[in-house]
mmCIF file of N, CA and C in Angstrom:
data_model
loop_
_atom_site.group_PDB
_atom_site.id
_atom_site.type_symbol
_atom_site.label_atom_id
_atom_site.label_comp_id
_atom_site.label_asym_id
_atom_site.label_seq_id
_atom_site.Cartn_x
_atom_site.Cartn_y
_atom_site.Cartn_z
ATOM 1 N N MET A 42 -7.713 -21.215 -49.502
ATOM 2 C CA MET A 42 -8.888 -22.026 -48.453
ATOM 3 C C MET A 42 -9.733 -21.399 -47.676
ATOM 4 N N ILE A 43 -10.154 -21.595 -46.340
ATOM 5 C CA ILE A 43 -10.887 -20.826 -45.697
ATOM 6 C C ILE A 43 -10.658 -20.759 -44.608
ATOM 7 N N ILE A 44 -10.400 -19.510 -44.100
ATOM 8 C CA ILE A 44 -10.745 -19.350 -42.355
ATOM 9 C C ILE A 44 -11.609 -18.787 -41.733
ATOM 10 N N ASN A 45 -11.568 -18.604 -40.296
ATOM 11 C CA ASN A 45 -12.862 -17.823 -39.722
ATOM 12 C C ASN A 45 -11.937 -17.289 -38.787
ATOM 13 N N VAL A 46 -12.104 -15.178 -39.333
ATOM 14 C CA VAL A 46 -11.979 -14.445 -38.522
ATOM 15 C C VAL A 46 -13.324 -13.776 -37.071
ATOM 16 N N ASN A 47 -12.799 -13.531 -36.288
ATOM 17 C CA ASN A 47 -13.736 -12.976 -35.759
ATOM 18 C C ASN A 47 -15.016 -13.582 -35.469
ATOM 19 N N GLU A 48 -15.310 -14.775 -35.958
ATOM 20 C CA GLU A 48 -16.537 -15.356 -36.732
ATOM 21 C C GLU A 48 -16.836 -15.307 -38.533
ATOM 22 N N LYS A 49 -16.013 -14.313 -38.995
ATOM 23 C CA LYS A 49 -16.002 -14.596 -39.778
ATOM 24 C C LYS A 49 -15.475 -14.943 -40.976
ATOM 25 N N PRO A 50 -15.990 -15.601 -41.831
ATOM 26 C CA PRO A 50 -15.564 -16.693 -43.459
ATOM 27 C C PRO A 50 -14.041 -15.359 -43.970
ATOM 28 N N VAL A 51 -13.089 -16.112 -44.177
ATOM 29 C CA VAL A 51 -11.425 -15.030 -44.963
ATOM 30 C C VAL A 51 -11.204 -16.299 -45.509
ATOM 31 N N GLU A 52 -11.157 -15.791 -46.959
ATOM 32 C CA GLU A 52 -9.860 -16.458 -48.267
ATOM 33 C C GLU A 52 -9.291 -16.104 -47.824
ATOM 34 N N VAL A 53 -7.978 -17.350 -48.029
ATOM 35 C CA VAL A 53 -7.092 -16.674 -47.852
ATOM 36 C C VAL A 53 -5.951 -18.458 -48.568
ATOM 37 N N ALA A 54 -4.587 -17.703 -48.727
ATOM 38 C CA ALA A 54 -3.511 -18.815 -49.777
ATOM 39 C C ALA A 54 -3.185 -19.709 -48.978
ATOM 40 N N GLU A 55 -2.938 -20.675 -49.424
ATOM 41 C CA GLU A 55 -1.816 -21.552 -48.704
ATOM 42 C C GLU A 55 -0.702 -20.863 -48.243
ATOM 43 N N ALA A 56 -0.372 -21.531 -47.261
ATOM 44 C CA ALA A 56 1.222 -20.901 -46.723
ATOM 45 C C ALA A 56 1.003 -19.534 -46.222
ATOM 46 N N THR A 57 -0.805 -18.595 -45.454
ATOM 47 C CA THR A 57 -0.037 -17.520 -44.617
ATOM 48 C C THR A 57 -0.488 -17.710 -44.365
ATOM 49 N N THR A 58 0.487 -16.811 -43.054
ATOM 50 C CA THR A 58 0.915 -17.193 -41.234
ATOM 51 C C THR A 58 0.406 -16.177 -41.175
ATOM 52 N N VAL A 59 0.266 -15.925 -39.735
ATOM 53 C CA VAL A 59 -0.977 -15.491 -38.534
ATOM 54 C C VAL A 59 -0.021 -14.041 -39.119
ATOM 55 N N ALA A 60 1.053 -13.243 -39.474
ATOM 56 C CA ALA A 60 1.266 -12.499 -38.956
ATOM 57 C C ALA A 60 1.127 -12.005 -40.446
ATOM 58 N N ALA A 61 1.234 -12.189 -41.167
ATOM 59 C CA ALA A 61 0.901 -11.775 -43.228
ATOM 60 C C ALA A 61 -1.013 -11.592 -42.817
ATOM 61 N N LEU A 62 -1.546 -12.391 -42.817
ATOM 62 C CA LEU A 62 -3.351 -12.076 -41.897
ATOM 63 C C LEU A 62 -3.208 -10.904 -41.399
ATOM 64 N N LEU A 63 -3.011 -11.155 -40.582
ATOM 65 C CA LEU A 63 -3.417 -9.574 -39.755
ATOM 66 C C LEU A 63 -2.827 -8.162 -40.274
ATOM 67 N N ALA A 64 -1.081 -8.155 -41.027
ATOM 68 C CA ALA A 64 -1.172 -7.399 -41.559
ATOM 69 C C ALA A 64 -2.329 -6.797 -43.035
ATOM 70 N N SER A 65 -2.328 -7.899 -43.605
ATOM 71 C CA SER A 65 -3.211 -7.730 -44.974
ATOM 72 C C SER A 65 -4.885 -6.613 -44.593
ATOM 73 N N MET A 66 -4.696 -7.770 -42.906
ATOM 74 C CA MET A 66 -6.263 -7.476 -42.741
ATOM 75 C C MET A 66 -6.429 -5.745 -41.502
ATOM 76 N N GLY A 67 -5.254 -5.047 -41.596
ATOM 77 C CA GLY A 67 -5.137 -4.151 -41.233
ATOM 78 C C GLY A 67 -4.907 -3.631 -40.046
ATOM 79 N N TYR A 68 -4.536 -4.997 -39.016
ATOM 80 C CA TYR A 68 -3.873 -5.651 -37.828
ATOM 81 C C TYR A 68 -3.057 -4.769 -37.222
ATOM 82 N N PRO A 69 -3.247 -3.828 -36.015
ATOM 83 C CA PRO A 69 -1.350 -2.580 -35.733
ATOM 84 C C PRO A 69 -0.595 -4.002 -35.432
ATOM 85 N N ASP A 70 0.365 -3.271 -35.361
ATOM 86 C CA ASP A 70 1.722 -4.606 -35.183
ATOM 87 C C ASP A 70 1.364 -4.737 -33.560
ATOM 88 N N ARG A 71 0.920 -3.613 -32.568
ATOM 89 C CA ARG A 71 0.295 -3.602 -31.524
ATOM 90 C C ARG A 71 -0.604 -3.654 -30.638
ATOM 91 N N GLY A 72 -0.705 -3.958 -29.724
ATOM 92 C CA GLY A 72 -1.948 -3.234 -29.015
ATOM 93 C C GLY A 72 -3.449 -4.942 -29.408
ATOM 94 N N ILE A 73 -2.257 -5.444 -29.853
ATOM 95 C CA ILE A 73 -3.409 -6.937 -30.163
ATOM 96 C C ILE A 73 -2.845 -8.264 -29.559
ATOM 97 N N ALA A 74 -4.309 -9.090 -29.194
ATOM 98 C CA ALA A 74 -3.774 -10.610 -29.234
ATOM 99 C C ALA A 74 -4.226 -11.410 -30.295
ATOM 100 N N VAL A 75 -4.761 -12.586 -30.445
ATOM 101 C CA VAL A 75 -4.551 -13.175 -31.212
ATOM 102 C C VAL A 75 -4.791 -14.754 -30.186
ATOM 103 N N ALA A 76 -5.669 -15.686 -30.571
ATOM 104 C CA ALA A 76 -6.196 -16.723 -30.415
ATOM 105 C C ALA A 76 -6.213 -17.867 -31.483
ATOM 106 N N VAL A 77 -5.704 -18.935 -31.516
ATOM 107 C CA VAL A 77 -6.242 -19.546 -32.571
ATOM 108 C C VAL A 77 -6.719 -20.973 -32.635
ATOM 109 N N ASN A 78 -8.010 -21.409 -33.143
ATOM 110 C CA ASN A 78 -9.015 -22.969 -32.683
ATOM 111 C C ASN A 78 -8.583 -22.782 -30.142
ATOM 112 N N GLN A 79 -9.035 -21.727 -30.043
ATOM 113 C CA GLN A 79 -9.445 -21.515 -28.873
ATOM 114 C C GLN A 79 -7.798 -21.413 -28.330
ATOM 115 N N ALA A 80 -6.732 -21.780 -28.746
ATOM 116 C CA ALA A 80 -5.902 -21.037 -27.710
ATOM 117 C C ALA A 80 -4.896 -19.990 -28.419
ATOM 118 N N VAL A 81 -4.539 -19.240 -26.850
ATOM 119 C CA VAL A 81 -3.631 -17.787 -27.034
ATOM 120 C C VAL A 81 -2.767 -17.529 -27.503
ATOM 121 N N LEU A 82 -2.217 -17.371 -28.819
ATOM 122 C CA LEU A 82 -1.163 -17.875 -29.606
ATOM 123 C C LEU A 82 -0.074 -16.201 -29.566
ATOM 124 N N PRO A 83 0.910 -16.723 -28.528
ATOM 125 C CA PRO A 83 2.612 -15.785 -27.985
ATOM 126 C C PRO A 83 2.768 -14.816 -29.813
ATOM 127 N N ARG A 84 3.325 -13.627 -29.098
ATOM 128 C CA ARG A 84 2.895 -13.001 -30.767
ATOM 129 C C ARG A 84 4.597 -14.081 -31.266
ATOM 130 N N SER A 85 5.600 -14.255 -29.678
ATOM 131 C CA SER A 85 6.635 -14.683 -30.864
ATOM 132 C C SER A 85 6.183 -16.198 -31.955
ATOM 133 N N ARG A 86 5.292 -16.863 -32.119
ATOM 134 C CA ARG A 86 4.712 -17.882 -32.960
ATOM 135 C C ARG A 86 3.867 -17.522 -34.034
ATOM 136 N N TRP A 87 3.305 -16.299 -34.290
ATOM 137 C CA TRP A 87 3.154 -15.312 -34.873
ATOM 138 C C TRP A 87 3.122 -15.523 -37.049
ATOM 139 N N THR A 88 4.530 -16.550 -36.701
ATOM 140 C CA THR A 88 5.176 -16.744 -37.783
ATOM 141 C C THR A 88 4.616 -18.471 -38.465
ATOM 142 N N THR A 89 3.086 -18.973 -36.853
ATOM 143 C CA THR A 89 3.007 -19.963 -37.233
ATOM 144 C C THR A 89 1.424 -19.747 -38.814
ATOM 145 N N THR A 90 1.636 -21.264 -39.245
ATOM 146 C CA THR A 90 1.280 -21.503 -40.725
ATOM 147 C C THR A 90 -0.541 -21.405 -40.335
ATOM 148 N N LEU A 91 -1.190 -21.293 -41.221
ATOM 149 C CA LEU A 91 -2.834 -21.326 -41.100
ATOM 150 C C LEU A 91 -3.409 -22.342 -41.361
ATOM 151 N N SER A 92 -4.674 -23.412 -41.548
ATOM 152 C CA SER A 92 -4.070 -24.833 -42.124
ATOM 153 C C SER A 92 -5.967 -24.653 -42.903
ATOM 154 N N ASP A 93 -6.540 -24.790 -43.223
ATOM 155 C CA ASP A 93 -7.959 -24.720 -43.593
ATOM 156 C C ASP A 93 -9.133 -25.049 -42.572
ATOM 157 N N GLY A 94 -9.593 -24.369 -42.375
ATOM 158 C CA GLY A 94 -10.905 -23.757 -41.146
ATOM 159 C C GLY A 94 -10.219 -23.671 -40.209
ATOM 160 N N ALA A 95 -8.974 -23.082 -40.003
ATOM 161 C CA ALA A 95 -8.999 -22.420 -38.262
ATOM 162 C C ALA A 95 -9.483 -21.483 -39.014
ATOM 163 N N ARG A 96 -10.314 -21.351 -36.928
ATOM 164 C CA ARG A 96 -10.763 -20.202 -36.307
ATOM 165 C C ARG A 96 -9.593 -19.585 -35.305
ATOM 166 N N LEU A 97 -9.591 -17.783 -35.354
ATOM 167 C CA LEU A 97 -8.804 -16.850 -35.166
ATOM 168 C C LEU A 97 -9.698 -16.137 -34.390
ATOM 169 N N GLU A 98 -9.464 -15.807 -33.362
ATOM 170 C CA GLU A 98 -10.020 -14.519 -32.643
ATOM 171 C C GLU A 98 -8.604 -13.674 -32.599
ATOM 172 N N VAL A 99 -9.003 -12.271 -32.685
ATOM 173 C CA VAL A 99 -9.157 -10.985 -32.574
ATOM 174 C C VAL A 99 -9.165 -9.987 -31.573
ATOM 175 N N VAL A 100 -8.371 -9.504 -30.533
ATOM 176 C CA VAL A 100 -8.779 -9.226 -29.859
ATOM 177 C C VAL A 100 -8.349 -7.159 -29.463
ATOM 178 N N THR A 101 -8.495 -6.103 -30.458
ATOM 179 C CA THR A 101 -7.714 -4.676 -29.787
ATOM 180 C C THR A 101 -7.931 -4.433 -28.165
ATOM 181 N N ALA A 102 -6.535 -3.557 -28.171
ATOM 182 C CA ALA A 102 -6.631 -3.186 -26.903
ATOM 183 C C ALA A 102 -7.565 -2.129 -26.779
ATOM 184 N N VAL A 103 -8.919 -1.269 -25.880
ATOM 185 C CA VAL A 103 -9.093 0.436 -26.054
ATOM 186 C C VAL A 103 -8.802 0.696 -25.103
ATOM 187 N N GLN A 104 -7.887 1.969 -25.741
ATOM 188 C CA GLN A 104 -8.409 2.984 -24.226
ATOM 189 C C GLN A 104 -8.997 4.119 -24.299
ATOM 190 N N GLY A 105 -9.187 4.396 -22.549
ATOM 191 C CA GLY A 105 -9.966 5.328 -22.965
ATOM 192 C C GLY A 105 -11.258 5.299 -21.213
ATOM 193 N N GLY A 106 -12.120 6.207 -21.318
ATOM 194 C CA GLY A 106 -12.639 5.860 -20.265
ATOM 195 C C GLY A 106 -13.495 6.031 -19.875
#
């Protein structure tokens, strides 16, 4: 199935969770925020299974100044 991550299409297997997707894409365990279909998804719900056409926005914290 195809989902969009930060406006880029990504093919994933059926029953892929948010956590599994993030890990497969190399995102760190900490310092990121995720929204699915324009709704912020708390870390406690990253076990949510993605559906075809889902739109994810992943934002990483940046330090410095």
